[in-house]
Amino acid sequence: MQRVNLSAVSEFVLVGLSDAPGIRFLLFVLFLLIYLATMASNITLLVAISTDSHLHNPMYFFLGNLSLLDIFCPTITVPKMLGALLLEKRAISFAGCLFQQFFLITVVGTEIFLLAVMAYDRYVAVCHPLRYLNIVSTKLCAHLAVGTWAAGVLNSLLHTSLIFTLSFCGPNKVHQYYCDIPPMLALSCSSTHSRELVTLAVAGVLGSSACVVTLVSYIHILLAILARNSPGIWHKAFSTCGSHLTVVCLFYGTTICTYVRPSFTYSPHRDRVVSMLYGMLTPLLNPIIYSLRNKEVKRALRRVISRVRRAL
């Protein structure tokens, strides 16, 4: 019976934004420009980090990983949304929906863990500056990066398997512009209570653990800055840590609103807005936030732009 139910729905219809015919073309142009700007800014930042020797340290290694995630996140969802807005190709196969959700949750989960690792990196840099390169060694950076990606993949495997072993035998309209956990739970014609509990428990434990690591790291950073009583140190610490803290607040706030809550609070219209914040605007804002508040990144970006101009 389970196999029959699973095969009853062979495709889903994404109606998150394409159900607004009056402004469909305007939305297409707007989101295309946001997507292109996101790609351009994150790729430029990646090139700057990889080619500039002044940025070859742990902080910028993790920032490069963040830029890579910010490239993947909108790429997973936005092209399909643009096709739905312009060409009205709103259908997505069952397998396509599965893979889209798997990769999206992988990226979101990896970014949550990566932001916690970046907070620890800033803690060591501010509180133990003389031992920084010994503590956050190249080997540890590699292990932490691999660990965050592996944790994101395992977390996504769990959530995706929980969702796509449900029965889908009724409506197939996904009230979102991509396949995600809340709208898929709303479409299932089988009981979702146990899966909701597992999703909430796992998301709550992993999310709260990352938040605790970030919070504790910044408490130690704040105490260390206050103890030194030096305006120069304050300015340097806040210029590097302020960027990361801004990104953390943006990303954690939106993802927690989406995933760490019971399904009866699901609202299609509200979730569309929240998902755009972490799925489209946050990847666009991250490189801007880091480049505007970091002099080393600004100088590296100027060198990249000057090299491109000379090449052209």
GROMACS .gro file of C-alpha atoms in nm:
model
  312
    1MET     CA    1   0.000   0.000   0.000
    2GLN     CA    2   0.290   0.235   0.078
    3ARG     CA    3   0.436   0.190  -0.271
    4VAL     CA    4   0.098   0.258  -0.432
    5ASN     CA    5   0.055   0.579  -0.237
    6LEU     CA    6   0.406   0.698  -0.315
    7SER     CA    7   0.352   0.645  -0.686
    8ALA     CA    8   0.008   0.810  -0.682
    9VAL     CA    9   0.169   1.155  -0.713
   10SER     CA   10   0.435   1.153  -0.986
   11GLU     CA   11   0.496   1.527  -0.987
   12PHE     CA   12   0.431   1.842  -0.787
   13VAL     CA   13   0.324   2.189  -0.898
   14LEU     CA   14   0.511   2.486  -0.750
   15VAL     CA   15   0.263   2.771  -0.708
   16GLY     CA   16   0.458   2.989  -0.466
   17LEU     CA   17   0.494   3.295  -0.689
   18SER     CA   18   0.365   3.205  -1.034
   19ASP     CA   19   0.004   3.247  -0.917
   20ALA     CA   20   0.040   3.625  -0.949
   21PRO     CA   21  -0.008   3.680  -1.326
   22GLY     CA   22  -0.031   4.060  -1.308
   23ILE     CA   23   0.322   4.109  -1.178
   24ARG     CA   24   0.483   3.784  -1.297
   25PHE     CA   25   0.723   3.948  -1.544
   26LEU     CA   26   0.819   4.217  -1.291
   27LEU     CA   27   0.900   3.947  -1.034
   28PHE     CA   28   1.102   3.759  -1.295
   29VAL     CA   29   1.319   4.065  -1.369
   30LEU     CA   30   1.360   4.148  -0.998
   31PHE     CA   31   1.463   3.797  -0.892
   32LEU     CA   32   1.687   3.752  -1.196
   33LEU     CA   33   1.877   4.070  -1.105
   34ILE     CA   34   1.906   3.959  -0.740
   35TYR     CA   35   2.032   3.616  -0.849
   36LEU     CA   36   2.290   3.761  -1.091
   37ALA     CA   37   2.409   4.010  -0.828
   38THR     CA   38   2.441   3.727  -0.574
   39MET     CA   39   2.645   3.516  -0.814
   40ALA     CA   40   2.869   3.806  -0.913
   41SER     CA   41   2.941   3.922  -0.556
   42ASN     CA   42   3.009   3.576  -0.413
   43ILE     CA   43   3.222   3.462  -0.708
   44THR     CA   44   3.424   3.786  -0.687
   45LEU     CA   45   3.477   3.731  -0.314
   46LEU     CA   46   3.583   3.370  -0.376
   47VAL     CA   47   3.832   3.480  -0.642
   48ALA     CA   48   3.972   3.747  -0.410
   49ILE     CA   49   4.018   3.498  -0.124
   50SER     CA   50   4.177   3.230  -0.343
   51THR     CA   51   4.416   3.460  -0.533
   52ASP     CA   52   4.523   3.715  -0.271
   53SER     CA   53   4.796   3.593  -0.037
   54HIS     CA   54   4.690   3.845   0.230
   55LEU     CA   55   4.365   3.650   0.271
   56HIS     CA   56   4.520   3.306   0.311
   57ASN     CA   57   4.432   3.254   0.676
   58PRO     CA   58   4.163   3.055   0.863
   59MET     CA   59   3.910   3.339   0.883
   60TYR     CA   60   3.899   3.386   0.506
   61PHE     CA   61   3.912   3.012   0.442
   62PHE     CA   62   3.582   2.978   0.628
   63LEU     CA   63   3.450   3.291   0.456
   64GLY     CA   64   3.527   3.124   0.122
   65ASN     CA   65   3.321   2.823   0.228
   66LEU     CA   66   3.037   3.059   0.323
   67SER     CA   67   3.051   3.222  -0.021
   68LEU     CA   68   3.039   2.879  -0.182
   69LEU     CA   69   2.725   2.795   0.016
   70ASP     CA   70   2.576   3.132  -0.080
   71ILE     CA   71   2.627   3.039  -0.446
   72PHE     CA   72   2.466   2.697  -0.405
   73CYS     CA   73   2.162   2.809  -0.199
   74PRO     CA   74   1.987   3.031  -0.459
   75THR     CA   75   2.110   2.815  -0.748
   76ILE     CA   76   1.912   2.521  -0.610
   77THR     CA   77   1.581   2.708  -0.610
   78VAL     CA   78   1.589   3.031  -0.814
   79PRO     CA   79   1.633   2.893  -1.172
   80LYS     CA   80   1.322   2.676  -1.131
   81MET     CA   81   1.132   2.972  -0.990
   82LEU     CA   82   1.240   3.194  -1.281
   83GLY     CA   83   1.120   2.927  -1.527
   84ALA     CA   84   0.783   2.916  -1.352
   85LEU     CA   85   0.749   3.294  -1.363
   86LEU     CA   86   0.847   3.338  -1.728
   87LEU     CA   87   0.746   3.014  -1.898
   88GLU     CA   88   0.483   2.890  -1.653
   89LYS     CA   89   0.671   2.559  -1.620
   90ARG     CA   90   0.560   2.499  -1.266
   91ALA     CA   91   0.569   2.117  -1.256
   92ILE     CA   92   0.857   1.935  -1.089
   93SER     CA   93   0.893   1.558  -1.083
   94PHE     CA   94   0.879   1.358  -0.762
   95ALA     CA   95   1.252   1.279  -0.792
   96GLY     CA   96   1.332   1.641  -0.881
   97CYS     CA   97   1.145   1.762  -0.574
   98LEU     CA   98   1.333   1.510  -0.358
   99PHE     CA   99   1.674   1.618  -0.484
  100GLN     CA  100   1.589   1.987  -0.460
  101GLN     CA  101   1.487   1.949  -0.096
  102PHE     CA  102   1.791   1.731  -0.018
  103PHE     CA  103   2.043   1.980  -0.158
  104LEU     CA  104   1.869   2.281  -0.005
  105ILE     CA  105   1.861   2.133   0.346
  106THR     CA  106   2.224   2.025   0.302
  107VAL     CA  107   2.326   2.383   0.225
  108VAL     CA  108   2.115   2.535   0.504
  109GLY     CA  109   2.239   2.284   0.762
  110THR     CA  110   2.602   2.325   0.655
  111GLU     CA  111   2.575   2.702   0.683
  112ILE     CA  112   2.434   2.678   1.036
  113PHE     CA  113   2.731   2.467   1.146
  114LEU     CA  114   2.979   2.682   0.951
  115LEU     CA  115   2.862   3.002   1.121
  116ALA     CA  116   2.924   2.836   1.459
  117VAL     CA  117   3.275   2.735   1.346
  118MET     CA  118   3.339   3.092   1.231
  119ALA     CA  119   3.233   3.221   1.573
  120TYR     CA  120   3.485   2.985   1.738
  121ASP     CA  121   3.751   3.109   1.495
  122ARG     CA  122   3.682   3.471   1.597
  123TYR     CA  123   3.696   3.370   1.965
  124VAL     CA  124   4.044   3.224   1.925
  125ALA     CA  125   4.161   3.523   1.717
  126VAL     CA  126   4.048   3.778   1.978
  127CYS     CA  127   4.109   3.588   2.303
  128HIS     CA  128   4.428   3.400   2.205
  129PRO     CA  129   4.587   3.610   1.928
  130LEU     CA  130   4.946   3.488   1.988
  131ARG     CA  131   4.844   3.122   1.963
  132TYR     CA  132   4.585   3.173   1.689
  133LEU     CA  133   4.769   3.007   1.401
  134ASN     CA  134   4.879   2.719   1.625
  135ILE     CA  135   4.527   2.650   1.754
  136VAL     CA  136   4.338   2.707   1.429
  137SER     CA  137   4.590   2.521   1.215
  138THR     CA  138   4.551   2.424   0.851
  139LYS     CA  139   4.472   2.068   0.958
  140LEU     CA  140   4.202   2.182   1.202
  141CYS     CA  141   4.051   2.412   0.938
  142ALA     CA  142   4.027   2.122   0.693
  143HIS     CA  143   3.870   1.895   0.956
  144LEU     CA  144   3.617   2.161   1.060
  145ALA     CA  145   3.521   2.237   0.699
  146VAL     CA  146   3.477   1.869   0.613
  147GLY     CA  147   3.286   1.817   0.938
  148THR     CA  148   3.039   2.098   0.867
  149TRP     CA  149   2.969   1.970   0.514
  150ALA     CA  150   2.936   1.610   0.636
  151ALA     CA  151   2.700   1.715   0.916
  152GLY     CA  152   2.490   1.909   0.665
  153VAL     CA  153   2.464   1.607   0.434
  154LEU     CA  154   2.373   1.365   0.715
  155ASN     CA  155   2.116   1.607   0.856
  156SER     CA  156   1.961   1.645   0.509
  157LEU     CA  157   1.953   1.269   0.452
  158LEU     CA  158   1.755   1.227   0.773
  159HIS     CA  159   1.499   1.499   0.697
  160THR     CA  160   1.460   1.408   0.329
  161SER     CA  161   1.407   1.039   0.406
  162LEU     CA  162   1.146   1.130   0.669
  163ILE     CA  163   0.950   1.348   0.424
  164PHE     CA  164   0.966   1.136   0.110
  165THR     CA  165   0.866   0.810   0.280
  166LEU     CA  166   0.529   0.973   0.348
  167SER     CA  167   0.228   0.900   0.128
  168PHE     CA  168   0.131   1.164  -0.129
  169CYS     CA  169  -0.201   1.066  -0.282
  170GLY     CA  170  -0.405   1.386  -0.287
  171PRO     CA  171  -0.334   1.749  -0.386
  172ASN     CA  172   0.007   1.808  -0.542
  173LYS     CA  173   0.027   2.189  -0.535
  174VAL     CA  174   0.325   2.308  -0.330
  175HIS     CA  175   0.249   2.656  -0.196
  176GLN     CA  176   0.612   2.761  -0.215
  177TYR     CA  177   0.855   2.834  -0.498
  178TYR     CA  178   1.060   2.524  -0.412
  179CYS     CA  179   1.018   2.190  -0.234
  180ASP     CA  180   1.062   2.238   0.141
  181ILE     CA  181   0.969   2.053   0.459
  182PRO     CA  182   0.664   2.255   0.582
  183PRO     CA  183   0.467   2.259   0.251
  184MET     CA  184   0.550   1.892   0.184
  185LEU     CA  185   0.420   1.792   0.528
  186ALA     CA  186   0.101   1.986   0.453
  187LEU     CA  187   0.046   1.782   0.133
  188SER     CA  188   0.090   1.436   0.282
  189CYS     CA  189  -0.219   1.219   0.317
  190SER     CA  190  -0.062   1.003   0.591
  191SER     CA  191   0.008   1.082   0.956
  192THR     CA  192   0.299   1.325   0.996
  193HIS     CA  193   0.302   1.355   1.375
  194SER     CA  194   0.603   1.130   1.443
  195ARG     CA  195   0.804   1.287   1.161
  196GLU     CA  196   0.723   1.635   1.287
  197LEU     CA  197   0.851   1.541   1.632
  198VAL     CA  198   1.176   1.402   1.488
  199THR     CA  199   1.222   1.708   1.264
  200LEU     CA  200   1.161   1.948   1.552
  201ALA     CA  201   1.388   1.751   1.786
  202VAL     CA  202   1.680   1.723   1.542
  203ALA     CA  203   1.648   2.081   1.417
  204GLY     CA  204   1.612   2.206   1.774
  205VAL     CA  205   1.916   2.017   1.907
  206LEU     CA  206   2.144   2.100   1.614
  207GLY     CA  207   2.025   2.459   1.585
  208SER     CA  208   2.046   2.528   1.959
  209SER     CA  209   2.393   2.368   1.975
  210ALA     CA  210   2.518   2.596   1.698
  211CYS     CA  211   2.355   2.896   1.870
  212VAL     CA  212   2.516   2.806   2.204
  213VAL     CA  213   2.863   2.777   2.046
  214THR     CA  214   2.813   3.114   1.876
  215LEU     CA  215   2.674   3.282   2.188
  216VAL     CA  216   2.945   3.149   2.420
  217SER     CA  217   3.216   3.249   2.173
  218TYR     CA  218   3.088   3.606   2.156
  219ILE     CA  219   3.045   3.633   2.532
  220HIS     CA  220   3.413   3.545   2.571
  221ILE     CA  221   3.503   3.790   2.294
  222LEU     CA  222   3.308   4.070   2.465
  223LEU     CA  223   3.466   3.998   2.804
  224ALA     CA  224   3.815   3.991   2.651
  225ILE     CA  225   3.758   4.324   2.474
  226LEU     CA  226   3.627   4.491   2.791
  227ALA     CA  227   3.918   4.357   2.997
  228ARG     CA  228   4.183   4.506   2.766
  229ASN     CA  229   4.032   4.856   2.778
  230SER     CA  230   4.193   4.967   2.451
  231PRO     CA  231   3.988   5.160   2.190
  232GLY     CA  232   4.215   5.032   1.911
  233ILE     CA  233   4.149   4.671   2.004
  234TRP     CA  234   3.777   4.743   2.036
  235HIS     CA  235   3.761   4.888   1.684
  236LYS     CA  236   3.956   4.599   1.529
  237ALA     CA  237   3.753   4.333   1.709
  238PHE     CA  238   3.417   4.489   1.626
  239SER     CA  239   3.514   4.543   1.261
  240THR     CA  240   3.583   4.169   1.214
  241CYS     CA  241   3.328   4.022   1.457
  242GLY     CA  242   3.048   4.266   1.378
  243SER     CA  243   3.021   4.137   1.022
  244HIS     CA  244   2.991   3.776   1.134
  245LEU     CA  245   2.742   3.861   1.408
  246THR     CA  246   2.521   4.047   1.157
  247VAL     CA  247   2.522   3.744   0.923
  248VAL     CA  248   2.445   3.510   1.214
  249CYS     CA  249   2.142   3.714   1.324
  250LEU     CA  250   2.005   3.729   0.969
  251PHE     CA  251   2.048   3.361   0.895
  252TYR     CA  252   1.961   3.204   1.230
  253GLY     CA  253   1.651   3.419   1.273
  254THR     CA  254   1.500   3.327   0.937
  255THR     CA  255   1.586   2.956   0.942
  256ILE     CA  256   1.456   2.907   1.297
  257CYS     CA  257   1.126   3.073   1.196
  258THR     CA  258   1.098   2.824   0.908
  259TYR     CA  259   1.203   2.489   1.054
  260VAL     CA  260   1.185   2.496   1.436
  261ARG     CA  261   0.807   2.517   1.477
  262PRO     CA  262   0.506   2.281   1.458
  263SER     CA  263   0.330   2.232   1.125
  264PHE     CA  264  -0.005   2.375   1.241
  265THR     CA  265   0.161   2.721   1.243
  266TYR     CA  266   0.249   2.685   0.874
  267SER     CA  267   0.142   2.987   0.668
  268PRO     CA  268   0.220   2.980   0.291
  269HIS     CA  269   0.230   3.357   0.250
  270ARG     CA  270   0.449   3.419   0.555
  271ASP     CA  271   0.681   3.131   0.469
  272ARG     CA  272   0.738   3.270   0.119
  273VAL     CA  273   0.865   3.596   0.266
  274VAL     CA  274   1.084   3.427   0.528
  275SER     CA  275   1.228   3.179   0.276
  276MET     CA  276   1.324   3.465   0.044
  277LEU     CA  277   1.516   3.627   0.329
  278TYR     CA  278   1.745   3.330   0.390
  279GLY     CA  279   1.729   3.182   0.039
  280MET     CA  280   1.788   3.495  -0.170
  281LEU     CA  281   1.862   3.811   0.029
  282THR     CA  282   2.104   3.663   0.285
  283PRO     CA  283   2.335   3.513   0.016
  284LEU     CA  284   2.334   3.854  -0.153
  285LEU     CA  285   2.400   4.049   0.166
  286ASN     CA  286   2.674   3.824   0.312
  287PRO     CA  287   2.958   3.928   0.074
  288ILE     CA  288   2.844   4.292   0.093
  289ILE     CA  289   2.846   4.289   0.474
  290TYR     CA  290   3.192   4.131   0.491
  291SER     CA  291   3.346   4.352   0.222
  292LEU     CA  292   3.206   4.678   0.361
  293ARG     CA  293   3.331   4.615   0.715
  294ASN     CA  294   3.668   4.459   0.635
  295LYS     CA  295   3.958   4.666   0.499
  296GLU     CA  296   4.161   4.362   0.391
  297VAL     CA  297   3.869   4.230   0.183
  298LYS     CA  298   3.817   4.576   0.030
  299ARG     CA  299   4.182   4.594  -0.076
  300ALA     CA  300   4.170   4.241  -0.218
  301LEU     CA  301   3.853   4.318  -0.415
  302ARG     CA  302   4.014   4.632  -0.558
  303ARG     CA  303   4.311   4.426  -0.674
  304VAL     CA  304   4.080   4.169  -0.836
  305ILE     CA  305   3.881   4.441  -1.013
  306SER     CA  306   4.199   4.612  -1.136
  307ARG     CA  307   4.331   4.280  -1.273
  308VAL     CA  308   4.001   4.220  -1.455
  309ARG     CA  309   4.014   4.570  -1.604
  310ARG     CA  310   4.370   4.517  -1.727
  311ALA     CA  311   4.271   4.181  -1.878
  312LEU     CA  312   3.980   4.341  -2.061
   0.00000   0.00000   0.00000
